[in-house]
Coordinates of C-alpha atoms in Angstrom, one line a residue:
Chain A
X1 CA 50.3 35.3 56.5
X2 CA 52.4 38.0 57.8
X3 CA 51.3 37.4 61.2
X4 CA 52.0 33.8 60.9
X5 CA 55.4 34.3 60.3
X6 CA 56.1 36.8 63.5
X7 CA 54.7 34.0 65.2
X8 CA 56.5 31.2 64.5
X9 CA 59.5 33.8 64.3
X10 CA 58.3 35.0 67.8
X11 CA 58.1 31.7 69.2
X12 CA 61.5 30.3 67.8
X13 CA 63.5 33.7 68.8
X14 CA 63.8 32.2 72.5
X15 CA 65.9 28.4 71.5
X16 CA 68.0 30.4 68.7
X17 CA 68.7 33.7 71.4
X18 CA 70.1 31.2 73.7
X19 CA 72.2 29.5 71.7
X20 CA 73.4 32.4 70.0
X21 CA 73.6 33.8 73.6
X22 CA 75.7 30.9 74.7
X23 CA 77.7 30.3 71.3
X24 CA 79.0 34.2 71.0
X25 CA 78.6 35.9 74.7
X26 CA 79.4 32.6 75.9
X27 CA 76.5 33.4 78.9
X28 CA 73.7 31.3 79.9
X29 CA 70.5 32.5 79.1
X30 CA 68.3 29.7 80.8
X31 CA 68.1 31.8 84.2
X32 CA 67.4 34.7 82.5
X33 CA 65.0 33.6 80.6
X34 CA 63.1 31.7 83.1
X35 CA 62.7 34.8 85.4
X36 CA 61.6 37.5 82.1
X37 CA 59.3 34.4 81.4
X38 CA 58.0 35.2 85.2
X39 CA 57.9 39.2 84.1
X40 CA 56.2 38.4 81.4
X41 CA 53.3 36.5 82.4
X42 CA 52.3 39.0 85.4
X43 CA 52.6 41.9 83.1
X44 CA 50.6 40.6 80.4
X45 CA 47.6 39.0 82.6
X46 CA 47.5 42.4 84.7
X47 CA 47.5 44.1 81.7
X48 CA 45.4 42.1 79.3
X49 CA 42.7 44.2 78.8
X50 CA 44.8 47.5 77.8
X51 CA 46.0 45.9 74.2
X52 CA 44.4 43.3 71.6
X53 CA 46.9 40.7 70.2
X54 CA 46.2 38.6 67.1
X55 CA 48.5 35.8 67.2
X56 CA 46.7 32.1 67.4
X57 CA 48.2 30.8 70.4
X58 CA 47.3 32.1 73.6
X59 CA 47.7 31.3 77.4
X60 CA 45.5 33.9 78.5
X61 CA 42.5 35.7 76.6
X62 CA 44.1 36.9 73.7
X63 CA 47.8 37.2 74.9
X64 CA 49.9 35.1 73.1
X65 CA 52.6 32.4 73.8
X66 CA 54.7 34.2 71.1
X67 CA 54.6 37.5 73.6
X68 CA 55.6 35.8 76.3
X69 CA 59.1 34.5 74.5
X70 CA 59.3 38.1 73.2
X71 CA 59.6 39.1 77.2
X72 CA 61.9 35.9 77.2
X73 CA 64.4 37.5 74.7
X74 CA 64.1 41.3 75.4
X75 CA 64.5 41.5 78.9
X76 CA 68.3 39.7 78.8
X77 CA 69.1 41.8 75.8
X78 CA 68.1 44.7 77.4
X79 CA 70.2 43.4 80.6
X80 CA 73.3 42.8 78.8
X81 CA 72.9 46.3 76.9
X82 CA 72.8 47.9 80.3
X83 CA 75.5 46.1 82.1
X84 CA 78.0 46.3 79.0
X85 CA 77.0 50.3 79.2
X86 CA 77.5 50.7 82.6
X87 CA 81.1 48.8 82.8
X88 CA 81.8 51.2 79.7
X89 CA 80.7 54.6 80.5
X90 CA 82.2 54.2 84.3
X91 CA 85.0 52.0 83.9
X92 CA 84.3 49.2 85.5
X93 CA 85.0 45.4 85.1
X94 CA 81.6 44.5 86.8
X95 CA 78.4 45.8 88.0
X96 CA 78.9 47.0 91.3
X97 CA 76.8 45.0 94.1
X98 CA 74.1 47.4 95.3
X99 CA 74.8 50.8 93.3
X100 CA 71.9 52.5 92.0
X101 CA 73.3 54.0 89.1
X102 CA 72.7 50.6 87.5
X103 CA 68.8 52.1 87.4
X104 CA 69.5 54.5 84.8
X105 CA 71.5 51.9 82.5
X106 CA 68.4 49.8 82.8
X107 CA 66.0 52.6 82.0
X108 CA 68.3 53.8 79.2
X109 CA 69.1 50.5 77.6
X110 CA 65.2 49.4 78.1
X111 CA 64.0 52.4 76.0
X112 CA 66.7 51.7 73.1
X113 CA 65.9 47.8 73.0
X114 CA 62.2 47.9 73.8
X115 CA 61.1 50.9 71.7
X116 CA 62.1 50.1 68.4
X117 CA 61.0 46.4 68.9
X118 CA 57.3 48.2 70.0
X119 CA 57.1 50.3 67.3
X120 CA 57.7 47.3 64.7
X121 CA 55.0 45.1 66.4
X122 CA 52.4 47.9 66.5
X123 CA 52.8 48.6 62.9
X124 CA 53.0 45.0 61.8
X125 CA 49.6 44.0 63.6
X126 CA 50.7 42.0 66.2
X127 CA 49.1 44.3 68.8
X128 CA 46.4 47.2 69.0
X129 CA 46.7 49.8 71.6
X130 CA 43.1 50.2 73.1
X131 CA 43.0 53.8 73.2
X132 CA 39.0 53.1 74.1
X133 CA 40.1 52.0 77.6
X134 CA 43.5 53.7 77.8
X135 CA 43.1 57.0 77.5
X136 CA 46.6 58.1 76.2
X137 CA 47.4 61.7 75.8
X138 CA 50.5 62.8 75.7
X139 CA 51.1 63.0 72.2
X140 CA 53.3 61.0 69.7
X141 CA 57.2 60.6 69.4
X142 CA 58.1 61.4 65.9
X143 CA 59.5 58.8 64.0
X144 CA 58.6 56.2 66.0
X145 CA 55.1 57.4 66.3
X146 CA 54.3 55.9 69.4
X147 CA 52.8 57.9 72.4
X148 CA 55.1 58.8 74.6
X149 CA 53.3 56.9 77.5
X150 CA 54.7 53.9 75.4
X151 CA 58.0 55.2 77.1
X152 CA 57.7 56.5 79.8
X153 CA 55.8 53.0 80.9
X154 CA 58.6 51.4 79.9
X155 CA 61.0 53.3 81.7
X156 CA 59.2 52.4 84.9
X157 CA 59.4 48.8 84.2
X158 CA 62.9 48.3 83.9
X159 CA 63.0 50.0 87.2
X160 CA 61.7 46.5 88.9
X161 CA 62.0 43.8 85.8
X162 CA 65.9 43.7 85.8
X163 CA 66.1 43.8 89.5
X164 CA 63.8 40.3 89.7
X165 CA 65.9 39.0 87.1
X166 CA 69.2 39.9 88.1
X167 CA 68.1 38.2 91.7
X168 CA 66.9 35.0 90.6
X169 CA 68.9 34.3 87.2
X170 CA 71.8 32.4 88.9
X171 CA 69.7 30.1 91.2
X172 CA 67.1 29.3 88.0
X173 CA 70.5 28.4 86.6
X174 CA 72.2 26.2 89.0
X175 CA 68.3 24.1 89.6
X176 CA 69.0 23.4 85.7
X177 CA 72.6 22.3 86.6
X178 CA 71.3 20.2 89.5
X179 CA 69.6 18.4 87.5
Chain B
X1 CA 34.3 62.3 105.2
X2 CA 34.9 58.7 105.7
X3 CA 37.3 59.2 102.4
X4 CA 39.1 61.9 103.7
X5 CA 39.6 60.3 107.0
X6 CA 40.8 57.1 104.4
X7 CA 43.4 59.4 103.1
X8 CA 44.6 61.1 105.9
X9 CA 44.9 57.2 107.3
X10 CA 47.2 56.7 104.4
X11 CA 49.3 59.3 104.7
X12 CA 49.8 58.9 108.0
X13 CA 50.4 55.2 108.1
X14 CA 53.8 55.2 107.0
X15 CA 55.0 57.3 109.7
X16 CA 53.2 55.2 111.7
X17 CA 54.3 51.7 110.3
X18 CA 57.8 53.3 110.1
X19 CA 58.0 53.7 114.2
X20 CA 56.4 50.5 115.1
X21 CA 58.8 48.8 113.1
X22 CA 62.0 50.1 114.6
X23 CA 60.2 50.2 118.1
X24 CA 58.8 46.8 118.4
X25 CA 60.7 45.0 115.4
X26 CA 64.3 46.9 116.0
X27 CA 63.8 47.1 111.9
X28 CA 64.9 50.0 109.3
X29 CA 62.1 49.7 106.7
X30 CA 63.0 52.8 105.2
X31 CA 64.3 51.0 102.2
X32 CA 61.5 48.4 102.0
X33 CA 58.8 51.4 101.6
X34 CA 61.1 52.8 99.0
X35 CA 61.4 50.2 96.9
X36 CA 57.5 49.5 97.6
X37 CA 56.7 52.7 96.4
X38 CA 58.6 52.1 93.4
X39 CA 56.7 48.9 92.4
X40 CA 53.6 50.7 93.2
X41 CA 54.1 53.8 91.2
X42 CA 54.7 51.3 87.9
X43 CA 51.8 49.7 88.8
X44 CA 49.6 52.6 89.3
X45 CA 50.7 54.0 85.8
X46 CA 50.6 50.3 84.1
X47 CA 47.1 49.7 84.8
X48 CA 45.7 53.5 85.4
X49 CA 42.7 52.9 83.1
X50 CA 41.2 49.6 85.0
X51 CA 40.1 51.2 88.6
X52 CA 38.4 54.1 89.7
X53 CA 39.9 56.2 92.7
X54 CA 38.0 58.6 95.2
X55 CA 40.6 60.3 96.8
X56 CA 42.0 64.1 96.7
X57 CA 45.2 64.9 96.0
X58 CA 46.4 63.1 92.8
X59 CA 49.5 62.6 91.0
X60 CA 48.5 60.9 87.6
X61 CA 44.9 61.3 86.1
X62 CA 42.8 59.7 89.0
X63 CA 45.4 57.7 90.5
X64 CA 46.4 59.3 94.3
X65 CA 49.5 59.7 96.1
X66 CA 48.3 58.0 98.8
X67 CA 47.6 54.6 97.1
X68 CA 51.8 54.9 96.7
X69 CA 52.0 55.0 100.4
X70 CA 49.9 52.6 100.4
X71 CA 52.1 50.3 98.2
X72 CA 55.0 51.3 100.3
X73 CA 53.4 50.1 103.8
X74 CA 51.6 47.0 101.7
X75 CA 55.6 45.9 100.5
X76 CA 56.7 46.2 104.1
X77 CA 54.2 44.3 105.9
X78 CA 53.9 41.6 103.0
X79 CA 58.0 41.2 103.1
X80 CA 57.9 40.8 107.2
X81 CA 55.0 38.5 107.2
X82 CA 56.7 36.1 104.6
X83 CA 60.0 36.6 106.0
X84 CA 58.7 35.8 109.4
X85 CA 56.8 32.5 108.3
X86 CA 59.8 31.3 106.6
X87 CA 62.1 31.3 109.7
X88 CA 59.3 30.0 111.4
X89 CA 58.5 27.0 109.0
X90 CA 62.2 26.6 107.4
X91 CA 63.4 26.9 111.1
X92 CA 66.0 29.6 109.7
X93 CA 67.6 32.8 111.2
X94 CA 66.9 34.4 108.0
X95 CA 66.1 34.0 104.0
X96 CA 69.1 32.2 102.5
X97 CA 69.8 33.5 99.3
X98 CA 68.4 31.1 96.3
X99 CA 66.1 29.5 98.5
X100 CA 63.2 29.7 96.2
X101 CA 60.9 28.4 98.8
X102 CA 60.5 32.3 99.7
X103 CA 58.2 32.4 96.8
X104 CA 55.7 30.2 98.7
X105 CA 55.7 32.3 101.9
X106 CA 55.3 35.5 99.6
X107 CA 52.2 33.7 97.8
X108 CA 50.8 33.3 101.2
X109 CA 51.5 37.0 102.3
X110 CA 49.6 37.7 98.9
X111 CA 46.9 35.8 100.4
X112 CA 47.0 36.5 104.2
X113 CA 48.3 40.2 103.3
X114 CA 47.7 41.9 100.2
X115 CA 44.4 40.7 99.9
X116 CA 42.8 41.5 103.0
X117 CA 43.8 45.5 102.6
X118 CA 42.4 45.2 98.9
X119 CA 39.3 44.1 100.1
X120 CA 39.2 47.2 102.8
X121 CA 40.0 49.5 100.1
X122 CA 37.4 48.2 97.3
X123 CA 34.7 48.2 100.4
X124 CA 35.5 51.5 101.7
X125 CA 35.0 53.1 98.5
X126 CA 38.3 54.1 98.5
X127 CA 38.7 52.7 94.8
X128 CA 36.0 50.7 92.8
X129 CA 37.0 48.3 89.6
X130 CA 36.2 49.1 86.6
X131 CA 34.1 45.7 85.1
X132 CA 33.6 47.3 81.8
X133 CA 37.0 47.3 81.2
X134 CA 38.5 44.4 83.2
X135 CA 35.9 41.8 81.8
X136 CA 36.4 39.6 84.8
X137 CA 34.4 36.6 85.2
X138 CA 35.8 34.0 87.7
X139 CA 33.4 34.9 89.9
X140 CA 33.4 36.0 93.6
X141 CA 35.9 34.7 96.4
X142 CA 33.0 33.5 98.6
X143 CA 32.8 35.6 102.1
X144 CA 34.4 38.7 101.5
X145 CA 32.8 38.7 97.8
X146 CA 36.1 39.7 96.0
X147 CA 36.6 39.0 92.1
X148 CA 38.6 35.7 92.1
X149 CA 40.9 37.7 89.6
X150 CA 41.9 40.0 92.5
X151 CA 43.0 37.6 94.4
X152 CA 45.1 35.6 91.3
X153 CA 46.6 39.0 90.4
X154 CA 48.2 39.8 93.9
X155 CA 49.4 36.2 94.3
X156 CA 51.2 36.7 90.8
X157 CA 52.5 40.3 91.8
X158 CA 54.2 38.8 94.9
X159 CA 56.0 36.3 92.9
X160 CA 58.3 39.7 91.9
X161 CA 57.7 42.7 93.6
X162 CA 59.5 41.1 96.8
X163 CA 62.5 40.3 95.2
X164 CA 62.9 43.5 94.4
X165 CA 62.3 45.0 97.7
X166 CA 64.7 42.5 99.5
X167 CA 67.2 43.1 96.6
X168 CA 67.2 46.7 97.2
X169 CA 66.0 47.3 100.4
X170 CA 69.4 47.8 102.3
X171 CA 70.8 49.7 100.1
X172 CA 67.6 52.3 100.4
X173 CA 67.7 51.9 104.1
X174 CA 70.4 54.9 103.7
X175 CA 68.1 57.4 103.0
X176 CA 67.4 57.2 107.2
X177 CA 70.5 55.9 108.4
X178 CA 71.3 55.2 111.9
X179 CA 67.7 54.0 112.3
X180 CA 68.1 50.4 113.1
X181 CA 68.5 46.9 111.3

């Protein structure tokens, strides 16, 4: 039951995130969204057989629709985490146009979105590590008790994932505008 | 031998990639190799457990430093090759920013590209797949008797790791400047 829940909460999260998006941050999400959506679906079919899921609704073996809106949402929070911290901590009204500083904002702001978010799905079920095939051992962060290649993987990528979307979120917009 | 031939190839390829580019193209791809290594080192890490690599000198459990190298060069040709069809085809002097048509020509350098030196390196032994694990079952790509999946998987890669080289790549370039483009 619990499961069904997180999956109709998982599949819903991407209409209410944009609203609430577009009603409070007053930013379109619909680019955004479209290119995470892209993210998403590379990452989980190249990765498919490193994790079981155990939703009902899949696109792909076992990885679920409701995952794929999870990239969906995550990815522009993560985004608008980073670029709010990096205006903050170096005084600036806007993200400067080919400075690489933005990489560690992304890294930064990845690991404080994504890893709390991973450590709830992992306990709740929604996903099983397949330490058979992946071999982790670096140990577990305390508290979240996660392994810390859980991290680390994620730091690498949100090296490339804001890049794509940060490159292609305008012109998915204006196509919707077009139209 | 023939591996350690294979990895002195790879190492020695950039270098070698490098020059012809800025002799024959007039191009920096200093920053495209950069960002390519980048995509490639993720990827390496990502999917670690799934293939089986023969080479020496190692950076992560199995996974060599050359196969970065190889990422670095693979990024370079695959974002010339599609660049180069789409002036051709769009009859442009260069990519227009938003033109998602780019996409297609980066599908076919997946194709035309990608594929080709993934089928050199699975048949020189330089890495095998590992089937228990990956579970594929498409079948073969008939000729070069390549999983289908391989070929699916490169063609969704290049959908982003291009982007991210052309969004980068000129701003990497200044790691060798003076050098061209």
């Amino acid at each position: 039951m619990t499961l069904k829940i997180l999956e109709a909460i998982g599949l819903l999260q991407v209409p209410v995130m944009w609203w609430v998006f577009r009603r409070f941050f007053k930013r379109d999400m619909t680019g955004e969204m479209i290119a995470s959506a892209i993210v998403g679906v590379v990452w989980e079919i190249a990765t498919e057989p490193l994790w079981d899921y155990h939703f009902t609704i899949n696109y792909y073996r076992d990885a679920p629709l409701a995952e794929l809106t999870g990239w969906m949402v995550m990815f522009p929070a993560v985004i608008l985490l980073s670029e709010k911290l990096y205006r903050v901590v170096l005084k600036k009204d806007q993200v400067l146009p080919h400075d690489k500083r933005i990489f560690l904002f992304d890294v930064v702001s990845g690991i404080a979105v994504c890893l709390p978010l991973e450590a709830i799905g992992a306990r709740l079920g929604v996903w099983q590590y397949r330490q058979d095939v992946l071999q982790w051992d670096w140990g577990m962060i305390p508290l979240f008790n996660l392994p810390w290649e859980v991290p680390f993987g994620y730091a690498l990528l949100l090296l490339i994932a804001p890049t794509f979307i940060r490159y292609w979120e305008k012109d998915f917009e204006y196509a919707k505008k077009q139209r | 031998m023939a591996l350690i031939f294979w990895e002195v190839w790879m190492y020695a390829q950039v270098l070698l990639v490098w020059w012809l580019f800025r002799r024959f193209a007039r191009r920096n791809v200093a920053g495209e190799m950069i960002a390519g290594g980048m995509i490639g080192l993720f990827n390496e890490f990502a999917t670690e457990p799934l293939w089986d690599y023969h080479l020496r000198l190692n950076f992560y459990k199995d996974t060599p430093l050359a196969i970065i190298l190889a990422w670095a060069v693979m990024f370079t040709l695959v974002v010339y090759f599609s660049e180069t069809l789409y002036k051709y085809f769009r009859k442009k002097q260069a990519v227009q920013p938003g033109d998602k048509s780019i996409f297609l020509f980066d599908l076919a350098a997946a194709v035309l590209v990608s594929f080709p030196i993934e089928t050199l390196g699975v048949k020189t032994g330089i890495w095998t797949y590992r089937y228990d694990k990956l579970n594929w079952d498409w079948g073969m790509v008939p000729v070069v008797n390549m999983p289908w999946e391989a070929l699916f998987g490169y063609c969704l890669f290049m959908l982003i790791g291009p982007s991210f080289v052309r969004a980068w790549e000129n701003t990497f370039d200044a790691v060798i400047p003076e050098a061209g483009k």
